[in-house]
mmCIF file of N, CA and C in Angstrom:
data_model
loop_
_atom_site.group_PDB
_atom_site.id
_atom_site.type_symbol
_atom_site.label_atom_id
_atom_site.label_comp_id
_atom_site.label_asym_id
_atom_site.label_seq_id
_atom_site.Cartn_x
_atom_site.Cartn_y
_atom_site.Cartn_z
ATOM 1 N N MET Y 1 -15.096 -0.508 -26.604
ATOM 2 C CA MET Y 1 -14.409 -1.540 -27.306
ATOM 3 C C MET Y 1 -15.338 -2.750 -27.366
ATOM 4 N N SER Y 2 -15.365 -3.432 -28.468
ATOM 5 C CA SER Y 2 -16.250 -4.585 -28.602
ATOM 6 C C SER Y 2 -15.692 -5.773 -27.831
ATOM 7 N N ALA Y 3 -16.579 -6.732 -27.551
ATOM 8 C CA ALA Y 3 -16.178 -7.900 -26.760
ATOM 9 C C ALA Y 3 -15.155 -8.751 -27.512
ATOM 10 N N VAL Y 4 -15.290 -8.839 -28.841
ATOM 11 C CA VAL Y 4 -14.363 -9.652 -29.626
ATOM 12 C C VAL Y 4 -12.960 -9.047 -29.580
ATOM 13 N N THR Y 5 -12.863 -7.736 -29.744
ATOM 14 C CA THR Y 5 -11.569 -7.068 -29.698
ATOM 15 C C THR Y 5 -10.964 -7.202 -28.301
ATOM 16 N N GLU Y 6 -11.805 -7.023 -27.284
ATOM 17 C CA GLU Y 6 -11.346 -7.135 -25.903
ATOM 18 C C GLU Y 6 -10.845 -8.557 -25.623
ATOM 19 N N GLU Y 7 -11.568 -9.552 -26.120
ATOM 20 C CA GLU Y 7 -11.183 -10.945 -25.891
ATOM 21 C C GLU Y 7 -9.864 -11.275 -26.580
ATOM 22 N N SER Y 8 -9.692 -10.806 -27.810
ATOM 23 C CA SER Y 8 -8.453 -11.110 -28.529
ATOM 24 C C SER Y 8 -7.273 -10.350 -27.939
ATOM 25 N N ARG Y 9 -7.540 -9.192 -27.357
ATOM 26 C CA ARG Y 9 -6.459 -8.399 -26.783
ATOM 27 C C ARG Y 9 -5.896 -9.059 -25.522
ATOM 28 N N TYR Y 10 -6.757 -9.702 -24.749
ATOM 29 C CA TYR Y 10 -6.330 -10.272 -23.475
ATOM 30 C C TYR Y 10 -6.328 -11.798 -23.479
ATOM 31 N N ARG Y 11 -6.284 -12.427 -24.638
ATOM 32 C CA ARG Y 11 -6.394 -13.883 -24.680
ATOM 33 C C ARG Y 11 -5.140 -14.602 -24.190
ATOM 34 N N LEU Y 12 -4.011 -13.956 -24.207
ATOM 35 C CA LEU Y 12 -2.759 -14.581 -23.773
ATOM 36 C C LEU Y 12 -2.362 -14.147 -22.362
ATOM 37 N N ASP Y 13 -3.345 -13.768 -21.559
ATOM 38 C CA ASP Y 13 -3.046 -13.277 -20.212
ATOM 39 C C ASP Y 13 -2.338 -14.321 -19.361
ATOM 40 N N GLY Y 14 -2.728 -15.571 -19.483
ATOM 41 C CA GLY Y 14 -2.079 -16.619 -18.693
ATOM 42 C C GLY Y 14 -0.603 -16.711 -18.981
ATOM 43 N N LEU Y 15 -0.264 -16.645 -20.258
ATOM 44 C CA LEU Y 15 1.156 -16.699 -20.631
ATOM 45 C C LEU Y 15 1.907 -15.449 -20.171
ATOM 46 N N LYS Y 16 1.229 -14.316 -20.244
ATOM 47 C CA LYS Y 16 1.868 -13.073 -19.794
ATOM 48 C C LYS Y 16 2.158 -13.130 -18.297
ATOM 49 N N TRP Y 17 1.193 -13.638 -17.513
ATOM 50 C CA TRP Y 17 1.421 -13.737 -16.074
ATOM 51 C C TRP Y 17 2.510 -14.753 -15.756
ATOM 52 N N LEU Y 18 2.580 -15.824 -16.530
ATOM 53 C CA LEU Y 18 3.646 -16.803 -16.352
ATOM 54 C C LEU Y 18 5.000 -16.157 -16.635
ATOM 55 N N LEU Y 19 5.067 -15.354 -17.700
ATOM 56 C CA LEU Y 19 6.299 -14.655 -18.033
ATOM 57 C C LEU Y 19 6.687 -13.666 -16.934
ATOM 58 N N VAL Y 20 5.687 -12.978 -16.378
ATOM 59 C CA VAL Y 20 5.953 -12.039 -15.279
ATOM 60 C C VAL Y 20 6.530 -12.798 -14.086
ATOM 61 N N ALA Y 21 5.910 -13.934 -13.737
ATOM 62 C CA ALA Y 21 6.398 -14.731 -12.606
ATOM 63 C C ALA Y 21 7.814 -15.235 -12.864
ATOM 64 N N LEU Y 22 8.082 -15.675 -14.088
ATOM 65 C CA LEU Y 22 9.425 -16.146 -14.420
ATOM 66 C C LEU Y 22 10.455 -15.022 -14.356
ATOM 67 N N LEU Y 23 10.075 -13.830 -14.807
ATOM 68 C CA LEU Y 23 11.002 -12.695 -14.743
ATOM 69 C C LEU Y 23 11.323 -12.330 -13.294
ATOM 70 N N VAL Y 24 10.303 -12.295 -12.445
ATOM 71 C CA VAL Y 24 10.549 -11.950 -11.040
ATOM 72 C C VAL Y 24 11.376 -13.048 -10.369
ATOM 73 N N ALA Y 25 11.038 -14.309 -10.629
ATOM 74 C CA ALA Y 25 11.817 -15.410 -10.058
ATOM 75 C C ALA Y 25 13.254 -15.374 -10.580
ATOM 76 N N GLY Y 26 13.423 -15.074 -11.850
ATOM 77 C CA GLY Y 26 14.760 -14.958 -12.422
ATOM 78 C C GLY Y 26 15.547 -13.821 -11.797
ATOM 79 N N ALA Y 27 14.872 -12.723 -11.497
ATOM 80 C CA ALA Y 27 15.553 -11.596 -10.850
ATOM 81 C C ALA Y 27 16.008 -11.981 -9.452
ATOM 82 N N VAL Y 28 15.156 -12.690 -8.718
ATOM 83 C CA VAL Y 28 15.534 -13.122 -7.369
ATOM 84 C C VAL Y 28 16.696 -14.112 -7.440
ATOM 85 N N TYR Y 29 16.593 -15.087 -8.335
ATOM 86 C CA TYR Y 29 17.664 -16.075 -8.478
ATOM 87 C C TYR Y 29 18.966 -15.412 -8.943
ATOM 88 N N GLY Y 30 18.869 -14.518 -9.922
ATOM 89 C CA GLY Y 30 20.063 -13.838 -10.426
ATOM 90 C C GLY Y 30 20.732 -13.003 -9.357
ATOM 91 N N ASN Y 31 19.932 -12.354 -8.510
ATOM 92 C CA ASN Y 31 20.490 -11.564 -7.422
ATOM 93 C C ASN Y 31 21.249 -12.467 -6.453
ATOM 94 N N HIS Y 32 20.715 -13.637 -6.196
ATOM 95 C CA HIS Y 32 21.388 -14.578 -5.297
ATOM 96 C C HIS Y 32 22.619 -15.197 -5.969
ATOM 97 N N HIS Y 33 22.462 -15.606 -7.210
ATOM 98 C CA HIS Y 33 23.545 -16.291 -7.929
ATOM 99 C C HIS Y 33 24.753 -15.377 -8.141
ATOM 100 N N PHE Y 34 24.488 -14.117 -8.444
ATOM 101 C CA PHE Y 34 25.579 -13.178 -8.686
ATOM 102 C C PHE Y 34 25.875 -12.356 -7.433
ATOM 103 N N GLY Y 35 25.809 -12.979 -6.279
ATOM 104 C CA GLY Y 35 26.030 -12.287 -5.011
ATOM 105 C C GLY Y 35 27.413 -11.679 -4.874
ATOM 106 N N ALA Y 36 28.379 -12.213 -5.612
ATOM 107 C CA ALA Y 36 29.744 -11.693 -5.513
ATOM 108 C C ALA Y 36 29.933 -10.414 -6.340
ATOM 109 N N GLU Y 37 29.022 -10.145 -7.252
ATOM 110 C CA GLU Y 37 29.132 -8.941 -8.093
ATOM 111 C C GLU Y 37 28.793 -7.707 -7.255
ATOM 112 N N PRO Y 38 29.214 -6.536 -7.716
ATOM 113 C CA PRO Y 38 28.882 -5.306 -6.976
ATOM 114 C C PRO Y 38 27.364 -5.112 -6.858
ATOM 115 N N PHE Y 39 26.980 -4.524 -5.741
ATOM 116 C CA PHE Y 39 25.562 -4.327 -5.439
ATOM 117 C C PHE Y 39 24.853 -3.514 -6.526
ATOM 118 N N LEU Y 40 25.518 -2.508 -7.060
ATOM 119 C CA LEU Y 40 24.900 -1.645 -8.065
ATOM 120 C C LEU Y 40 24.475 -2.432 -9.299
ATOM 121 N N TYR Y 41 25.330 -3.333 -9.762
ATOM 122 C CA TYR Y 41 24.999 -4.137 -10.945
ATOM 123 C C TYR Y 41 23.816 -5.056 -10.669
ATOM 124 N N ARG Y 42 23.818 -5.664 -9.480
ATOM 125 C CA ARG Y 42 22.699 -6.545 -9.139
ATOM 126 C C ARG Y 42 21.408 -5.752 -9.020
ATOM 127 N N LEU Y 43 21.487 -4.563 -8.418
ATOM 128 C CA LEU Y 43 20.307 -3.713 -8.273
ATOM 129 C C LEU Y 43 19.758 -3.304 -9.639
ATOM 130 N N LEU Y 44 20.644 -2.899 -10.552
ATOM 131 C CA LEU Y 44 20.202 -2.510 -11.891
ATOM 132 C C LEU Y 44 19.568 -3.684 -12.623
ATOM 133 N N GLY Y 45 20.119 -4.882 -12.461
ATOM 134 C CA GLY Y 45 19.547 -6.067 -13.092
ATOM 135 C C GLY Y 45 18.159 -6.386 -12.553
ATOM 136 N N VAL Y 46 18.012 -6.315 -11.235
ATOM 137 C CA VAL Y 46 16.703 -6.592 -10.623
ATOM 138 C C VAL Y 46 15.695 -5.534 -11.047
ATOM 139 N N LEU Y 47 16.086 -4.272 -11.041
ATOM 140 C CA LEU Y 47 15.171 -3.203 -11.453
ATOM 141 C C LEU Y 47 14.761 -3.348 -12.912
ATOM 142 N N ALA Y 48 15.693 -3.725 -13.756
ATOM 143 C CA ALA Y 48 15.368 -3.919 -15.172
ATOM 144 C C ALA Y 48 14.378 -5.066 -15.343
ATOM 145 N N ALA Y 49 14.614 -6.181 -14.657
ATOM 146 C CA ALA Y 49 13.708 -7.334 -14.762
ATOM 147 C C ALA Y 49 12.325 -6.994 -14.230
ATOM 148 N N ILE Y 50 12.267 -6.288 -13.115
ATOM 149 C CA ILE Y 50 10.973 -5.907 -12.547
ATOM 150 C C ILE Y 50 10.279 -4.886 -13.444
ATOM 151 N N GLY Y 51 11.025 -3.987 -14.054
ATOM 152 C CA GLY Y 51 10.428 -3.021 -14.975
ATOM 153 C C GLY Y 51 9.804 -3.712 -16.176
ATOM 154 N N VAL Y 52 10.520 -4.673 -16.760
ATOM 155 C CA VAL Y 52 9.969 -5.426 -17.898
ATOM 156 C C VAL Y 52 8.745 -6.213 -17.453
ATOM 157 N N ALA Y 53 8.818 -6.835 -16.270
ATOM 158 C CA ALA Y 53 7.683 -7.591 -15.752
ATOM 159 C C ALA Y 53 6.478 -6.678 -15.527
ATOM 160 N N LEU Y 54 6.720 -5.475 -15.044
ATOM 161 C CA LEU Y 54 5.629 -4.520 -14.819
ATOM 162 C C LEU Y 54 4.973 -4.103 -16.128
ATOM 163 N N VAL Y 55 5.777 -3.857 -17.148
ATOM 164 C CA VAL Y 55 5.226 -3.493 -18.456
ATOM 165 C C VAL Y 55 4.375 -4.631 -19.011
ATOM 166 N N ILE Y 56 4.857 -5.857 -18.877
ATOM 167 C CA ILE Y 56 4.084 -7.002 -19.364
ATOM 168 C C ILE Y 56 2.808 -7.167 -18.552
ATOM 169 N N ALA Y 57 2.901 -7.000 -17.235
ATOM 170 C CA ALA Y 57 1.725 -7.157 -16.374
ATOM 171 C C ALA Y 57 0.660 -6.112 -16.688
ATOM 172 N N LEU Y 58 1.081 -4.903 -17.042
ATOM 173 C CA LEU Y 58 0.107 -3.857 -17.363
ATOM 174 C C LEU Y 58 -0.593 -4.112 -18.696
ATOM 175 N N ARG Y 59 -0.073 -5.026 -19.506
ATOM 176 C CA ARG Y 59 -0.693 -5.372 -20.786
ATOM 177 C C ARG Y 59 -1.774 -6.449 -20.635
ATOM 178 N N THR Y 60 -2.023 -6.906 -19.403
ATOM 179 C CA THR Y 60 -3.062 -7.905 -19.174
ATOM 180 C C THR Y 60 -4.359 -7.209 -18.771
ATOM 181 N N ALA Y 61 -5.443 -7.975 -18.708
ATOM 182 C CA ALA Y 61 -6.740 -7.399 -18.323
ATOM 183 C C ALA Y 61 -6.683 -6.868 -16.895
ATOM 184 N N LYS Y 62 -6.124 -7.653 -15.986
ATOM 185 C CA LYS Y 62 -6.006 -7.208 -14.585
ATOM 186 C C LYS Y 62 -5.089 -5.993 -14.477
ATOM 187 N N GLY Y 63 -4.017 -5.986 -15.242
ATOM 188 C CA GLY Y 63 -3.105 -4.848 -15.223
ATOM 189 C C GLY Y 63 -3.766 -3.588 -15.746
ATOM 190 N N ALA Y 64 -4.574 -3.724 -16.815
ATOM 191 C CA ALA Y 64 -5.291 -2.569 -17.356
ATOM 192 C C ALA Y 64 -6.310 -2.055 -16.345
ATOM 193 N N ASP Y 65 -6.981 -2.971 -15.653
ATOM 194 C CA ASP Y 65 -7.932 -2.562 -14.620
ATOM 195 C C ASP Y 65 -7.213 -1.858 -13.476
ATOM 196 N N PHE Y 66 -6.049 -2.373 -13.079
ATOM 197 C CA PHE Y 66 -5.275 -1.749 -12.013
ATOM 198 C C PHE Y 66 -4.831 -0.346 -12.424
ATOM 199 N N TRP Y 67 -4.382 -0.200 -13.670
ATOM 200 C CA TRP Y 67 -3.924 1.116 -14.137
ATOM 201 C C TRP Y 67 -5.090 2.104 -14.170
ATOM 202 N N ALA Y 68 -6.274 1.626 -14.557
ATOM 203 C CA ALA Y 68 -7.464 2.488 -14.548
ATOM 204 C C ALA Y 68 -7.792 2.904 -13.115
ATOM 205 N N LEU Y 69 -7.621 1.993 -12.168
ATOM 206 C CA LEU Y 69 -7.850 2.315 -10.764
ATOM 207 C C LEU Y 69 -6.884 3.389 -10.282
ATOM 208 N N VAL Y 70 -5.610 3.262 -10.661
ATOM 209 C CA VAL Y 70 -4.606 4.250 -10.263
ATOM 210 C C VAL Y 70 -4.948 5.623 -10.850
ATOM 211 N N LYS Y 71 -5.349 5.640 -12.117
ATOM 212 C CA LYS Y 71 -5.710 6.913 -12.758
ATOM 213 C C LYS Y 71 -6.917 7.534 -12.065
ATOM 214 N N GLY Y 72 -7.926 6.702 -11.749
ATOM 215 C CA GLY Y 72 -9.112 7.193 -11.054
ATOM 216 C C GLY Y 72 -8.781 7.724 -9.671
ATOM 217 N N ALA Y 73 -7.853 7.064 -8.982
ATOM 218 C CA ALA Y 73 -7.442 7.522 -7.657
ATOM 219 C C ALA Y 73 -6.747 8.879 -7.748
ATOM 220 N N GLN Y 74 -5.959 9.078 -8.793
ATOM 221 C CA GLN Y 74 -5.305 10.378 -8.973
ATOM 222 C C GLN Y 74 -6.330 11.476 -9.214
ATOM 223 N N VAL Y 75 -7.342 11.168 -10.024
ATOM 224 C CA VAL Y 75 -8.395 12.151 -10.293
ATOM 225 C C VAL Y 75 -9.113 12.510 -8.996
ATOM 226 N N GLU Y 76 -9.445 11.491 -8.194
ATOM 227 C CA GLU Y 76 -10.149 11.738 -6.935
ATOM 228 C C GLU Y 76 -9.260 12.490 -5.940
ATOM 229 N N ALA Y 77 -7.959 12.210 -5.936
ATOM 230 C CA ALA Y 77 -7.045 12.895 -5.015
ATOM 231 C C ALA Y 77 -6.959 14.385 -5.335
ATOM 232 N N ARG Y 78 -7.111 14.728 -6.601
ATOM 233 C CA ARG Y 78 -7.089 16.146 -6.980
ATOM 234 C C ARG Y 78 -8.335 16.877 -6.495
ATOM 235 N N LYS Y 79 -9.413 16.142 -6.224
ATOM 236 C CA LYS Y 79 -10.664 16.752 -5.777
ATOM 237 C C LYS Y 79 -10.699 17.001 -4.270
ATOM 238 N N VAL Y 80 -9.727 16.479 -3.539
ATOM 239 C CA VAL Y 80 -9.729 16.595 -2.088
ATOM 240 C C VAL Y 80 -9.489 18.036 -1.682
ATOM 241 N N VAL Y 81 -10.290 18.502 -0.711
ATOM 242 C CA VAL Y 81 -10.105 19.837 -0.152
ATOM 243 C C VAL Y 81 -9.395 19.656 1.184
ATOM 244 N N TRP Y 82 -8.145 20.070 1.241
ATOM 245 C CA TRP Y 82 -7.350 19.870 2.432
ATOM 246 C C TRP Y 82 -7.648 20.960 3.452
ATOM 247 N N PRO Y 83 -7.583 20.640 4.759
ATOM 248 C CA PRO Y 83 -7.857 21.658 5.784
ATOM 249 C C PRO Y 83 -6.729 22.685 5.848
ATOM 250 N N THR Y 84 -7.101 23.844 6.350
ATOM 251 C CA THR Y 84 -6.083 24.886 6.529
ATOM 252 C C THR Y 84 -5.221 24.527 7.739
ATOM 253 N N ARG Y 85 -4.166 25.277 7.914
ATOM 254 C CA ARG Y 85 -3.260 25.020 9.038
ATOM 255 C C ARG Y 85 -3.999 25.178 10.374
ATOM 256 N N GLN Y 86 -4.819 26.207 10.472
ATOM 257 C CA GLN Y 86 -5.563 26.452 11.713
ATOM 258 C C GLN Y 86 -6.545 25.311 11.987
ATOM 259 N N GLU Y 87 -7.270 24.858 10.973
ATOM 260 C CA GLU Y 87 -8.197 23.739 11.151
ATOM 261 C C GLU Y 87 -7.452 22.476 11.576
ATOM 262 N N ARG Y 88 -6.336 22.216 10.950
ATOM 263 C CA ARG Y 88 -5.550 21.036 11.296
ATOM 264 C C ARG Y 88 -5.091 21.078 12.742
ATOM 265 N N ASN Y 89 -4.602 22.249 13.187
ATOM 266 C CA ASN Y 89 -4.126 22.375 14.565
ATOM 267 C C ASN Y 89 -5.272 22.219 15.561
ATOM 268 N N GLN Y 90 -6.429 22.798 15.257
ATOM 269 C CA GLN Y 90 -7.573 22.686 16.162
ATOM 270 C C GLN Y 90 -8.049 21.238 16.273
ATOM 271 N N ILE Y 91 -8.130 20.555 15.162
ATOM 272 C CA ILE Y 91 -8.587 19.163 15.181
ATOM 273 C C ILE Y 91 -7.578 18.295 15.928
ATOM 274 N N THR Y 92 -6.295 18.534 15.713
ATOM 275 C CA THR Y 92 -5.266 17.773 16.424
ATOM 276 C C THR Y 92 -5.375 18.009 17.926
ATOM 277 N N LEU Y 93 -5.575 19.248 18.332
ATOM 278 C CA LEU Y 93 -5.716 19.573 19.748
ATOM 279 C C LEU Y 93 -6.946 18.882 20.337
ATOM 280 N N MET Y 94 -8.061 18.877 19.608
ATOM 281 C CA MET Y 94 -9.273 18.207 20.096
ATOM 282 C C MET Y 94 -9.031 16.712 20.267
ATOM 283 N N VAL Y 95 -8.337 16.093 19.337
ATOM 284 C CA VAL Y 95 -8.050 14.657 19.428
ATOM 285 C C VAL Y 95 -7.168 14.379 20.640
ATOM 286 N N VAL Y 96 -6.153 15.186 20.867
ATOM 287 C CA VAL Y 96 -5.264 15.001 22.013
ATOM 288 C C VAL Y 96 -6.035 15.139 23.320
ATOM 289 N N VAL Y 97 -6.918 16.141 23.413
ATOM 290 C CA VAL Y 97 -7.714 16.348 24.629
ATOM 291 C C VAL Y 97 -8.635 15.157 24.868
ATOM 292 N N VAL Y 98 -9.314 14.675 23.837
ATOM 293 C CA VAL Y 98 -10.217 13.531 23.996
ATOM 294 C C VAL Y 98 -9.434 12.298 24.423
ATOM 295 N N VAL Y 99 -8.273 12.065 23.865
ATOM 296 C CA VAL Y 99 -7.457 10.913 24.243
ATOM 297 C C VAL Y 99 -7.034 11.012 25.707
ATOM 298 N N ILE Y 100 -6.626 12.187 26.150
ATOM 299 C CA ILE Y 100 -6.212 12.362 27.546
ATOM 300 C C ILE Y 100 -7.397 12.148 28.484
ATOM 301 N N VAL Y 101 -8.564 12.716 28.144
ATOM 302 C CA VAL Y 101 -9.755 12.540 28.983
ATOM 303 C C VAL Y 101 -10.136 11.066 29.066
ATOM 304 N N MET Y 102 -10.141 10.376 27.948
ATOM 305 C CA MET Y 102 -10.498 8.951 27.950
ATOM 306 C C MET Y 102 -9.466 8.147 28.745
ATOM 307 N N ALA Y 103 -8.204 8.500 28.647
ATOM 308 C CA ALA Y 103 -7.168 7.804 29.411
ATOM 309 C C ALA Y 103 -7.392 7.997 30.905
ATOM 310 N N LEU Y 104 -7.746 9.205 31.315
ATOM 311 C CA LEU Y 104 -8.021 9.460 32.727
ATOM 312 C C LEU Y 104 -9.247 8.702 33.207
ATOM 313 N N ILE Y 105 -10.288 8.649 32.380
ATOM 314 C CA ILE Y 105 -11.498 7.903 32.745
ATOM 315 C C ILE Y 105 -11.173 6.421 32.897
ATOM 316 N N LEU Y 106 -10.451 5.854 31.942
ATOM 317 C CA LEU Y 106 -10.091 4.439 32.021
ATOM 318 C C LEU Y 106 -9.169 4.166 33.211
ATOM 319 N N TRP Y 107 -8.246 5.063 33.495
ATOM 320 C CA TRP Y 107 -7.373 4.909 34.656
ATOM 321 C C TRP Y 107 -8.185 4.930 35.948
ATOM 322 N N GLY Y 108 -9.140 5.858 36.018
ATOM 323 C CA GLY Y 108 -10.006 5.935 37.197
ATOM 324 C C GLY Y 108 -10.841 4.675 37.366
ATOM 325 N N LEU Y 109 -11.427 4.186 36.292
ATOM 326 C CA LEU Y 109 -12.213 2.954 36.381
ATOM 327 C C LEU Y 109 -11.346 1.774 36.790
ATOM 328 N N ASP Y 110 -10.139 1.694 36.251
ATOM 329 C CA ASP Y 110 -9.225 0.611 36.605
ATOM 330 C C ASP Y 110 -8.876 0.681 38.094
ATOM 331 N N ALA Y 111 -8.595 1.871 38.593
ATOM 332 C CA ALA Y 111 -8.268 2.030 40.016
ATOM 333 C C ALA Y 111 -9.474 1.671 40.882
ATOM 334 N N LEU Y 112 -10.659 2.094 40.476
ATOM 335 C CA LEU Y 112 -11.879 1.797 41.227
ATOM 336 C C LEU Y 112 -12.139 0.296 41.281
ATOM 337 N N PHE Y 113 -12.073 -0.372 40.140
ATOM 338 C CA PHE Y 113 -12.328 -1.804 40.110
ATOM 339 C C PHE Y 113 -11.218 -2.581 40.833
ATOM 340 N N GLY Y 114 -10.005 -2.081 40.774
ATOM 341 C CA GLY Y 114 -8.916 -2.711 41.525
ATOM 342 C C GLY Y 114 -9.145 -2.589 43.031
ATOM 343 N N TRP Y 115 -9.605 -1.418 43.463
ATOM 344 C CA TRP Y 115 -9.904 -1.198 44.885
ATOM 345 C C TRP Y 115 -11.050 -2.091 45.331
ATOM 346 N N ILE Y 116 -12.130 -2.208 44.500
ATOM 347 C CA ILE Y 116 -13.265 -3.080 44.820
ATOM 348 C C ILE Y 116 -12.801 -4.544 44.881
ATOM 349 N N ALA Y 117 -11.980 -4.965 43.935
ATOM 350 C CA ALA Y 117 -11.483 -6.335 43.944
ATOM 351 C C ALA Y 117 -10.635 -6.600 45.185
ATOM 352 N N ALA Y 118 -9.834 -5.609 45.599
ATOM 353 C CA ALA Y 118 -8.997 -5.772 46.798
ATOM 354 C C ALA Y 118 -9.869 -5.890 48.049
ATOM 355 N N LEU Y 119 -10.990 -5.177 48.074
ATOM 356 C CA LEU Y 119 -11.902 -5.281 49.220
ATOM 357 C C LEU Y 119 -12.536 -6.652 49.280
ATOM 358 N N ILE Y 120 -12.937 -7.187 48.099
ATOM 359 C CA ILE Y 120 -13.605 -8.481 48.070
ATOM 360 C C ILE Y 120 -12.615 -9.596 48.413
ATOM 361 N N ILE Y 121 -11.438 -9.571 47.818
ATOM 362 C CA ILE Y 121 -10.447 -10.622 48.009
ATOM 363 C C ILE Y 121 -9.829 -10.534 49.413
ATOM 364 N N GLY Y 122 -9.621 -9.330 49.868
ATOM 365 C CA GLY Y 122 -9.128 -9.175 51.228
ATOM 366 C C GLY Y 122 -7.747 -8.789 51.345
#
């Protein structure tokens, strides 16, 4: 896309973000103001306002960049090779053993230094 087209497409970003902020603030205020109404109606109103705000936010330069990031993350997540059940269990067992060994070492050092301190202090 050319720079001129890109600039004209995102030139009203400040106003869009202001509108997003006003919609979210309006949803919060409306939820408080209509506190006596049933929860379902207030929830639907807040969700509708946030949905409209999200659509507007995605039409900004930052929103488009965020959406591209989400799409890229999905592509990368599909490339992940997950471990088998056996590999997962073995790695979990190794982590548990290392944690227990380190806990015993730290407990031993604490007891040793406590005993040395008790000898010095009296």
